[in-house]
């Protein structure tokens, strides 16, 4: 923990523990009279109270932070009312993703150095003005780059509010309950888009407006709600002071390795990531200060981290692209009128409209259930590291559970589920069959949610939680790059198919379109040509993009297997994940 964050929490702790002595720091009852034993009970009760209040505050932060995921509800209305092209819509969604992911290392650093309360306060400053700007831009039909700027800061608010909650739980629960303690706030984040989507579709529904939803009013509502929640988090989020070098820090588990330290180490349980050597017995000297302390430098030098991060990029990119473009994808499933008799008239008549809000809720629900399931299985099945006697000093990792399974099997299994869903869409499994779309949204939601639960848990297990905010923040930069890359791929495939269906606009090949969009000049040209927007229908609009997404997830699984089982991987280092 940092000096700044620790000093604030220690002050609060000592205020409710009269002595505030080395006895309190050690977490041990004094051997002597009954009064000292009673004081030990008071200290534990005070710690427990701080832990519970902080946990509830973290859940509140996370259960309100997911409004950015509702973008697929806004996207079709942006396309119809504001006449945004698919490239422009993806630019706005990508701006939100970049705002959500790219600053995370900075947000993690703030959490590690100054505590999550200050980060929660910062989130309220991001959310309030940005949602008001988005409401103003929509009402007055301002150029798309105004909406783009607004969503950059909405993304910053999303990650800062969410990260404050998750980091609080990661640092306050460091024993065997680590998985479920991380899964609950992460699941609450998934649940946030469920209740927000249903709330928006009911409270702000209006058949008299284009798209059926009063978007400006919804934006004003989110501006007020999230500002209040951020301020409450600034009051309630606290990190428990550590209980000595050998304690758990949260007093939730005894008899397992203190997981505030990394599992990758040399001969010391407190060591770094396999590159540091112990000094003075079992103590390691940690160089703090600046943006990159010794632990962070060792984290970046670990080759397995890069393989793991590449896998996160290749899985979360397609997931983010699907969530952001789901509203547009649903519109492509049914051709609005019969063309050349290719679609039977009875099929047209029996179709029921597909609600984007419903499928946003399905993704949120399945994501939440998958997060809880993955977190619970992670705790129940993952190997345990004993610390008693000579076992604590030995390098070998043993498992005392009758039934155990690595977290990596869970991570890869849920990623494969996403891959199957993407291939099914690419094969045309939902074309003209909107009744099957719930299977896709469920599979994508479950896979996406489980990956975002298991990945930070693995990071905290392999590299420890002392620098968890910074370490996981570095990893979460990759979804921003993935969302950008796969969002552009979907937009190019969609817009090119729309041009083929509309002879007024000359098409280009999909591959050349992707490379053209990747170039600065081609991307700017695509963003400013709003007048050429047209809708696209049918499998051709998305098939190529989903083949690329499916292949990407398959490659990601290979990267994770290499980090885990490959040469110099976690298995070779005898790390139980």
XYZ file of C-alpha atoms in Angstrom:
577
model
C 0.000 0.000 0.000
C 1.128 3.568 -0.584
C 2.191 5.938 2.135
C -0.561 8.437 1.331
C -3.381 5.927 1.197
C -2.140 4.084 4.256
C -1.826 7.213 6.361
C -5.461 8.182 5.798
C -6.744 4.715 6.613
C -4.429 4.308 9.605
C -5.681 7.601 10.999
C -9.276 6.420 10.746
C -8.331 3.080 12.264
C -6.448 4.637 15.183
C -9.327 6.999 15.860
C -11.521 4.011 16.724
C -8.738 2.034 18.469
C -7.676 4.153 21.467
C -4.139 2.875 21.812
C -3.205 2.906 18.107
C -0.074 1.104 19.152
C 2.152 -1.597 17.711
C -0.280 -4.011 19.314
C -3.000 -2.799 16.955
C -0.636 -2.947 14.000
C 0.202 -6.545 14.689
C -3.448 -7.573 14.961
C -2.681 -9.739 18.016
C -4.455 -9.663 21.388
C -2.135 -8.658 24.175
C -1.180 -11.485 26.470
C -2.247 -10.321 29.922
C -5.412 -9.055 31.455
C -8.984 -9.197 30.249
C -8.973 -5.531 29.327
C -6.388 -6.052 26.586
C -8.255 -9.042 25.272
C -11.443 -6.940 25.134
C -9.537 -4.236 23.247
C -8.563 -6.807 20.677
C -12.241 -7.608 20.124
C -13.026 -3.915 19.730
C -10.273 -3.552 17.164
C -11.546 -6.492 15.136
C -15.100 -5.127 15.286
C -13.882 -1.732 14.105
C -12.005 -3.302 11.192
C -15.028 -5.375 10.289
C -17.237 -2.263 10.292
C -14.887 -0.416 7.954
C -14.714 -3.502 5.723
C -18.506 -3.841 5.479
C -19.136 -0.131 4.840
C -16.441 -0.029 2.174
C -17.803 -3.186 0.539
C -21.358 -1.766 0.385
C -20.046 1.491 -1.031
C -18.025 -0.425 -3.636
C -21.116 -2.367 -4.693
C -23.108 0.882 -5.036
C -20.380 2.352 -7.230
C -20.284 -0.699 -9.480
C -24.049 -1.221 -9.722
C -24.459 2.305 -11.142
C -21.335 2.635 -13.292
C -22.367 0.675 -16.410
C -24.376 3.281 -18.328
C -21.823 3.290 -21.160
C -22.915 -0.248 -22.080
C -26.306 1.189 -23.072
C -24.678 2.662 -26.172
C -26.259 0.018 -28.401
C -29.636 1.532 -27.431
C -28.545 5.014 -28.502
C -26.711 3.933 -31.707
C -29.725 3.252 -33.995
C -31.301 6.543 -32.912
C -28.057 8.407 -33.618
C -28.094 6.806 -37.061
C -31.714 7.729 -37.786
C -32.055 11.182 -36.185
C -28.512 12.564 -36.315
C -27.715 10.821 -39.632
C -24.438 9.393 -38.334
C -22.746 6.808 -40.543
C -21.775 3.463 -39.025
C -18.176 4.675 -39.001
C -19.174 7.788 -37.062
C -21.273 5.758 -34.622
C -18.337 3.441 -34.007
C -16.073 6.455 -33.581
C -18.308 7.702 -30.750
C -18.462 4.247 -29.137
C -14.699 3.821 -29.540
C -14.194 7.221 -27.919
C -16.131 5.949 -24.925
C -14.065 2.754 -24.849
C -10.800 4.680 -25.069
C -11.942 6.963 -22.278
C -12.870 3.922 -20.217
C -9.685 1.891 -20.714
C -6.701 4.087 -21.608
C -6.638 6.142 -18.368
C -6.967 3.006 -16.207
C -3.214 2.829 -15.408
C -3.494 6.400 -14.113
C -6.664 5.529 -12.181
C -4.931 2.452 -10.779
C -1.992 4.588 -9.721
C -4.377 7.009 -7.971
C -5.987 4.059 -6.154
C -2.632 2.633 -5.054
C -1.194 5.969 -3.947
C -4.137 8.013 -2.673
C -6.949 5.518 -2.132
C -10.171 4.730 -4.043
C -12.237 7.437 -2.327
C -10.514 10.196 -4.279
C -10.973 8.283 -7.532
C -14.709 7.954 -6.834
C -14.925 11.726 -6.341
C -13.120 12.181 -9.645
C -15.711 10.002 -11.393
C -18.506 12.382 -10.407
C -16.604 15.223 -12.100
C -16.374 13.146 -15.273
C -19.986 11.936 -15.387
C -21.967 15.087 -14.620
C -20.660 17.542 -17.248
C -20.173 14.891 -19.955
C -23.744 13.570 -19.833
C -25.090 17.141 -19.857
C -22.937 17.869 -22.919
C -24.262 14.724 -24.636
C -27.850 15.793 -23.922
C -27.149 19.250 -25.374
C -25.474 17.782 -28.460
C -28.394 15.413 -29.134
C -31.112 18.026 -28.618
C -29.458 20.574 -30.898
C -28.155 18.005 -33.417
C -24.589 19.237 -33.080
C -21.760 17.708 -35.163
C -20.785 14.190 -34.208
C -17.416 15.198 -32.758
C -19.229 17.001 -29.917
C -20.909 13.720 -28.982
C -17.540 12.016 -29.385
C -15.928 14.344 -26.823
C -18.806 13.797 -24.398
C -18.439 10.014 -24.578
C -14.687 10.179 -23.977
C -15.386 11.614 -20.516
C -18.358 9.307 -19.944
C -15.879 6.472 -20.477
C -13.467 8.057 -17.987
C -16.267 8.291 -15.436
C -17.235 4.663 -16.016
C -13.765 3.250 -15.402
C -12.917 5.514 -12.465
C -16.159 4.734 -10.593
C -15.914 0.995 -11.347
C -12.202 0.748 -10.635
C -12.579 2.485 -7.272
C -15.062 -0.201 -6.199
C -13.127 -3.203 -7.519
C -9.800 -2.064 -6.092
C -11.371 -1.554 -2.668
C -12.587 -5.161 -2.641
C -9.310 -6.512 -4.042
C -7.289 -4.884 -1.271
C -9.713 -5.582 1.595
C -10.270 -9.293 0.805
C -7.039 -11.163 0.191
C -7.582 -14.760 1.324
C -9.591 -17.667 -0.053
C -12.606 -15.381 -0.520
C -10.633 -13.360 -3.075
C -12.539 -14.720 -6.076
C -16.067 -14.049 -4.803
C -15.014 -10.716 -3.292
C -13.888 -9.599 -6.742
C -16.786 -11.306 -8.511
C -19.482 -9.462 -6.540
C -18.526 -5.882 -7.495
C -17.709 -6.987 -11.036
C -21.100 -8.732 -11.196
C -22.751 -5.597 -9.845
C -21.171 -3.681 -12.723
C -22.710 -6.150 -15.167
C -26.045 -5.849 -13.383
C -25.955 -2.068 -13.707
C -26.664 -2.121 -17.438
C -29.563 -4.543 -16.857
C -31.563 -2.270 -14.563
C -30.485 0.876 -16.414
C -31.619 -0.511 -19.789
C -35.022 -1.498 -18.422
C -35.351 1.792 -16.542
C -34.580 3.829 -19.661
C -36.876 1.766 -21.912
C -39.791 2.273 -19.510
C -39.359 5.670 -17.881
C -38.071 7.514 -20.960
C -40.176 5.646 -23.547
C -42.124 7.892 -25.903
C -43.682 6.665 -29.144
C -43.946 10.250 -30.425
C -40.187 10.693 -30.750
C -37.881 9.053 -33.270
C -36.545 5.818 -31.858
C -39.124 5.703 -29.090
C -36.768 6.934 -26.335
C -36.198 10.434 -24.985
C -32.440 10.271 -25.075
C -31.774 13.814 -23.879
C -33.857 13.305 -20.731
C -32.109 9.978 -20.062
C -28.717 11.683 -20.342
C -29.747 14.357 -17.821
C -30.920 11.634 -15.425
C -27.576 9.826 -15.613
C -25.715 13.102 -15.062
C -27.484 13.621 -11.728
C -27.483 10.002 -10.530
C -23.827 9.281 -11.188
C -22.633 12.547 -9.700
C -24.359 11.657 -6.415
C -23.033 8.077 -6.427
C -19.467 9.288 -7.026
C -19.669 11.624 -4.031
C -21.043 8.848 -1.813
C -18.138 6.621 -2.860
C -15.747 9.394 -1.893
C -17.120 9.153 1.636
C -17.546 5.374 2.000
C -14.588 3.724 0.252
C -11.721 2.900 2.620
C -8.775 0.473 2.526
C -8.048 -1.505 5.695
C -4.540 -0.990 7.104
C -2.383 -4.093 6.872
C -1.977 -6.275 9.967
C 1.787 -6.673 9.957
C 3.947 -8.330 7.367
C 2.512 -11.794 7.769
C -1.174 -10.944 8.109
C -3.889 -11.129 5.560
C -4.787 -7.493 5.848
C -8.482 -8.251 5.982
C -8.595 -10.935 8.635
C -10.848 -13.027 6.451
C -8.587 -16.069 6.113
C -5.809 -17.631 8.118
C -3.665 -20.528 6.981
C -3.260 -19.492 3.352
C -0.583 -17.412 1.725
C -0.890 -13.697 2.395
C -1.838 -12.692 -1.135
C -0.956 -9.069 -0.812
C 2.391 -10.374 -2.041
C 2.990 -11.838 -5.469
C 3.130 -15.577 -6.021
C 5.813 -15.220 -8.637
C 8.983 -14.939 -6.632
C 12.451 -16.211 -6.027
C 13.126 -17.953 -2.748
C 11.013 -15.567 -0.707
C 7.298 -15.555 -0.225
C 7.450 -11.783 -0.271
C 9.558 -11.657 -3.398
C 8.859 -10.048 -6.703
C 8.101 -11.754 -9.997
C 10.929 -14.216 -10.300
C 13.557 -11.569 -10.922
C 14.199 -10.182 -7.433
C 16.337 -11.810 -4.774
C 15.565 -11.721 -1.048
C 17.543 -9.366 1.116
C 18.130 -9.749 4.845
C 16.379 -13.065 5.345
C 12.833 -13.040 4.055
C 12.523 -9.281 3.624
C 12.671 -7.634 0.248
C 13.488 -4.004 -0.262
C 10.809 -2.438 -2.477
C 11.647 0.732 -4.270
C 8.652 3.044 -4.199
C 8.073 6.449 -5.679
C 7.414 7.777 -9.123
C 5.094 6.254 -11.668
C 6.976 2.972 -11.956
C 8.090 1.344 -8.725
C 10.164 -1.823 -8.632
C 7.111 -4.106 -8.664
C 5.661 -2.405 -11.737
C 8.943 -2.645 -13.618
C 9.168 -6.345 -12.828
C 5.552 -6.783 -13.917
C 6.285 -5.180 -17.280
C 9.436 -7.293 -17.693
C 7.514 -10.552 -17.223
C 6.991 -12.139 -20.663
C 3.967 -14.111 -19.488
C 2.215 -10.838 -18.717
C 2.462 -9.819 -22.368
C 1.057 -13.140 -23.604
C -1.776 -12.806 -21.108
C -2.427 -9.191 -22.148
C -2.501 -10.119 -25.855
C -5.134 -12.740 -25.047
C -7.214 -10.170 -23.172
C -6.961 -7.859 -26.194
C -8.067 -10.554 -28.645
C -11.073 -11.601 -26.517
C -12.364 -8.306 -25.171
C -12.062 -6.492 -28.520
C -14.730 -8.659 -30.225
C -16.828 -8.564 -27.050
C -16.780 -4.767 -26.903
C -17.522 -4.506 -30.618
C -20.530 -6.834 -30.286
C -21.978 -4.919 -27.343
C -21.516 -1.519 -28.998
C -22.928 -2.612 -32.357
C -25.672 -4.952 -31.166
C -28.442 -2.438 -31.872
C -27.194 -1.998 -35.435
C -26.751 -5.759 -35.841
C -30.356 -6.392 -34.789
C -31.566 -3.961 -37.455
C -29.766 -5.937 -40.153
C -31.500 -9.257 -39.379
C -34.753 -8.536 -41.231
C -35.096 -6.929 -44.637
C -37.849 -4.278 -44.382
C -39.559 -5.371 -47.596
C -39.697 -8.442 -49.806
C -37.059 -8.277 -52.527
C -37.371 -10.397 -55.659
C -39.424 -12.959 -53.749
C -36.390 -14.228 -51.834
C -38.151 -13.867 -48.458
C -41.592 -15.514 -48.088
C -44.372 -13.076 -47.189
C -45.628 -15.254 -44.281
C -42.125 -15.010 -42.761
C -42.347 -11.241 -42.932
C -45.805 -11.199 -41.291
C -44.889 -13.521 -38.430
C -41.834 -11.561 -37.392
C -41.909 -9.884 -34.024
C -39.859 -6.732 -33.351
C -36.602 -7.306 -31.464
C -35.978 -4.933 -28.580
C -32.379 -3.800 -28.225
C -33.042 -2.908 -24.582
C -34.184 -6.486 -23.947
C -30.952 -7.918 -25.332
C -28.866 -5.384 -23.424
C -30.614 -6.718 -20.322
C -29.980 -10.323 -21.413
C -26.276 -9.560 -21.796
C -26.257 -7.876 -18.399
C -28.079 -10.754 -16.706
C -25.981 -13.545 -18.218
C -22.838 -11.528 -17.623
C -23.770 -11.084 -13.967
C -24.572 -14.774 -13.476
C -21.354 -15.778 -15.238
C -19.321 -13.397 -13.063
C -20.807 -14.887 -9.890
C -20.401 -18.449 -11.158
C -16.830 -17.871 -12.331
C -15.877 -16.175 -9.072
C -17.426 -18.922 -6.952
C -15.848 -21.739 -8.960
C -12.555 -19.879 -8.877
C -12.629 -19.917 -5.070
C -13.901 -23.463 -4.741
C -11.804 -25.242 -7.371
C -8.569 -23.264 -7.588
C -5.474 -24.785 -5.915
C -4.509 -23.534 -2.456
C -1.003 -22.579 -1.342
C -0.214 -23.704 2.231
C 1.981 -21.548 4.460
C 2.564 -23.549 7.608
C 6.072 -24.566 8.670
C 8.593 -25.477 6.033
C 5.922 -25.506 3.341
C 5.744 -21.715 3.430
C 9.413 -21.391 2.551
C 9.525 -24.120 -0.073
C 8.972 -23.402 -3.768
C 6.582 -26.281 -4.363
C 2.882 -25.617 -4.702
C 0.569 -28.236 -3.273
C -3.148 -28.670 -3.319
C -5.088 -30.092 -0.378
C -8.498 -30.111 -2.083
C -10.056 -33.317 -3.306
C -11.438 -31.554 -6.381
C -9.402 -28.787 -7.961
C -9.150 -27.078 -11.325
C -7.047 -24.187 -12.513
C -8.739 -20.857 -13.133
C -7.257 -21.025 -16.626
C -9.627 -23.833 -17.599
C -12.560 -21.609 -16.630
C -11.127 -18.607 -18.473
C -10.476 -20.529 -21.686
C -13.829 -22.360 -21.474
C -15.824 -19.130 -21.366
C -13.723 -17.676 -24.196
C -14.527 -20.733 -26.345
C -18.231 -20.083 -25.676
C -17.805 -16.594 -27.139
C -15.985 -18.059 -30.142
C -18.840 -20.461 -30.884
C -21.371 -17.624 -30.730
C -19.369 -15.466 -33.145
C -18.921 -18.305 -35.633
C -22.667 -19.067 -35.433
C -23.449 -15.452 -36.365
C -20.864 -15.511 -39.172
C -22.496 -18.635 -40.622
C -25.833 -16.802 -40.803
C -27.441 -18.566 -37.871
C -29.497 -15.490 -36.924
C -30.165 -14.124 -40.405
C -33.944 -13.764 -40.748
C -34.137 -15.620 -37.398
C -34.303 -13.016 -34.685
C -35.900 -15.577 -32.373
C -32.426 -17.144 -32.051
C -30.651 -13.939 -31.135
C -31.128 -14.508 -27.400
C -28.684 -17.414 -27.682
C -26.011 -15.116 -29.078
C -26.549 -12.312 -26.559
C -26.564 -14.873 -23.725
C -23.350 -16.585 -24.861
C -21.546 -13.305 -25.494
C -22.712 -11.869 -22.171
C -21.651 -14.967 -20.230
C -18.241 -15.192 -21.893
C -17.552 -11.480 -21.644
C -18.550 -11.296 -17.973
C -16.572 -14.373 -16.930
C -13.426 -13.180 -18.707
C -13.600 -9.834 -16.922
C -14.009 -11.656 -13.596
C -11.316 -14.290 -14.014
C -8.674 -12.105 -15.679
C -8.257 -9.643 -12.765
C -8.416 -12.547 -10.307
C -5.535 -14.251 -12.153
C -3.577 -10.987 -12.182
C -4.021 -10.631 -8.420
C -2.989 -14.255 -7.830
C 0.070 -14.250 -10.084
C 1.388 -10.761 -9.383
C -0.148 -9.957 -5.974
C -2.503 -7.168 -4.870
C -0.083 -4.616 -3.442
C 0.227 -3.116 -6.929
C -3.029 -4.598 -8.222
C -4.465 -1.244 -9.261
C -1.491 -0.387 -11.429
C -0.975 -3.917 -12.779
C -4.568 -4.560 -13.762
C -4.777 -1.012 -15.063
C -1.960 -1.768 -17.486
C -3.717 -4.939 -18.668
C -7.015 -3.116 -19.187
C -5.470 -0.777 -21.739
C -5.723 -3.682 -24.194
C -9.561 -3.733 -24.399
C -9.430 -0.096 -25.537
C -7.163 -1.042 -28.427
C -9.326 -4.105 -29.120
C -12.549 -2.101 -29.106
C -10.999 0.356 -31.559
C -9.681 -2.313 -33.928
C -12.775 -4.526 -34.005
C -15.153 -1.580 -33.999
C -13.472 -0.302 -37.146
C -13.627 -3.772 -38.688
C -17.373 -4.010 -38.087
C -17.961 -0.463 -39.352
C -16.006 -1.031 -42.574
C -17.802 -4.318 -43.284
C -21.207 -2.743 -42.575
C -20.673 0.457 -44.564
C -19.200 -1.428 -47.517
C -22.165 -3.822 -47.627
C -24.525 -0.850 -47.375
C -22.832 0.733 -50.402
C -23.237 -2.503 -52.365
C -26.949 -2.550 -51.542
C -27.224 1.157 -52.456
C -25.833 1.672 -55.990
C -25.558 5.422 -55.374
C -22.343 4.844 -53.423
C -19.412 2.892 -54.945
C -18.207 0.015 -52.741
C -14.656 -1.031 -52.001
C -13.300 -4.417 -51.038
C -13.580 -5.264 -47.341
C -9.833 -5.756 -46.855
C -8.872 -2.503 -48.588
C -11.637 -0.739 -46.662
C -10.181 -1.908 -43.351
C -6.669 -0.739 -44.272
C -8.067 2.523 -45.617
C -9.911 3.118 -42.336
C -6.748 2.285 -40.429
C -4.905 5.064 -42.230
C -5.359 8.541 -40.836
C -6.543 10.146 -44.078
C -9.010 7.365 -44.877
C -10.431 7.408 -41.367
C -10.941 11.185 -41.369
C -12.637 11.007 -44.767
C -14.981 8.262 -43.538
C -15.864 10.248 -40.411
C -16.712 13.517 -42.175
C -18.772 11.944 -44.987
C -21.963 11.801 -42.960
C -24.206 12.465 -45.943
C -23.448 9.050 -47.445
C -24.998 7.064 -44.598
C -27.341 4.258 -45.564
C -28.798 1.273 -43.783
C -27.685 -2.277 -44.485
C -29.671 -5.512 -44.270
C -28.721 -9.165 -44.369
C -25.843 -11.470 -43.570
C -23.381 -9.647 -45.819
C -23.421 -6.690 -43.402
C -21.676 -8.561 -40.605
C -20.481 -12.023 -41.714
C -16.854 -11.095 -42.481
C -16.505 -9.129 -39.254
C -17.733 -12.042 -37.154
C -15.411 -14.516 -38.874
C -12.516 -12.251 -37.902
C -13.832 -11.985 -34.339
C -14.172 -15.749 -33.964
C -10.640 -16.321 -35.225
C -9.361 -13.658 -32.848
C -10.826 -15.379 -29.776
C -9.337 -18.723 -30.879
C -5.870 -17.144 -31.113
C -6.376 -15.584 -27.660
C -6.911 -19.018 -26.131
C -3.596 -20.111 -27.605
C -1.823 -17.093 -26.059
C -3.253 -17.896 -22.628
C -2.238 -21.550 -22.889
C 1.315 -20.458 -23.726
C 1.494 -18.058 -20.741
C 0.227 -20.860 -18.525
C 1.813 -24.041 -19.899
C 4.456 -22.768 -22.291
C 8.175 -22.536 -21.796
C 8.902 -20.344 -18.779
C 5.190 -20.103 -18.074
C 3.366 -20.220 -14.761
C 3.428 -24.018 -14.612
C 7.214 -24.059 -15.012
C 7.453 -21.515 -12.203
C 5.176 -23.679 -10.051
C 2.477 -21.005 -9.752
C -0.995 -22.317 -8.978
C -3.582 -20.300 -10.852
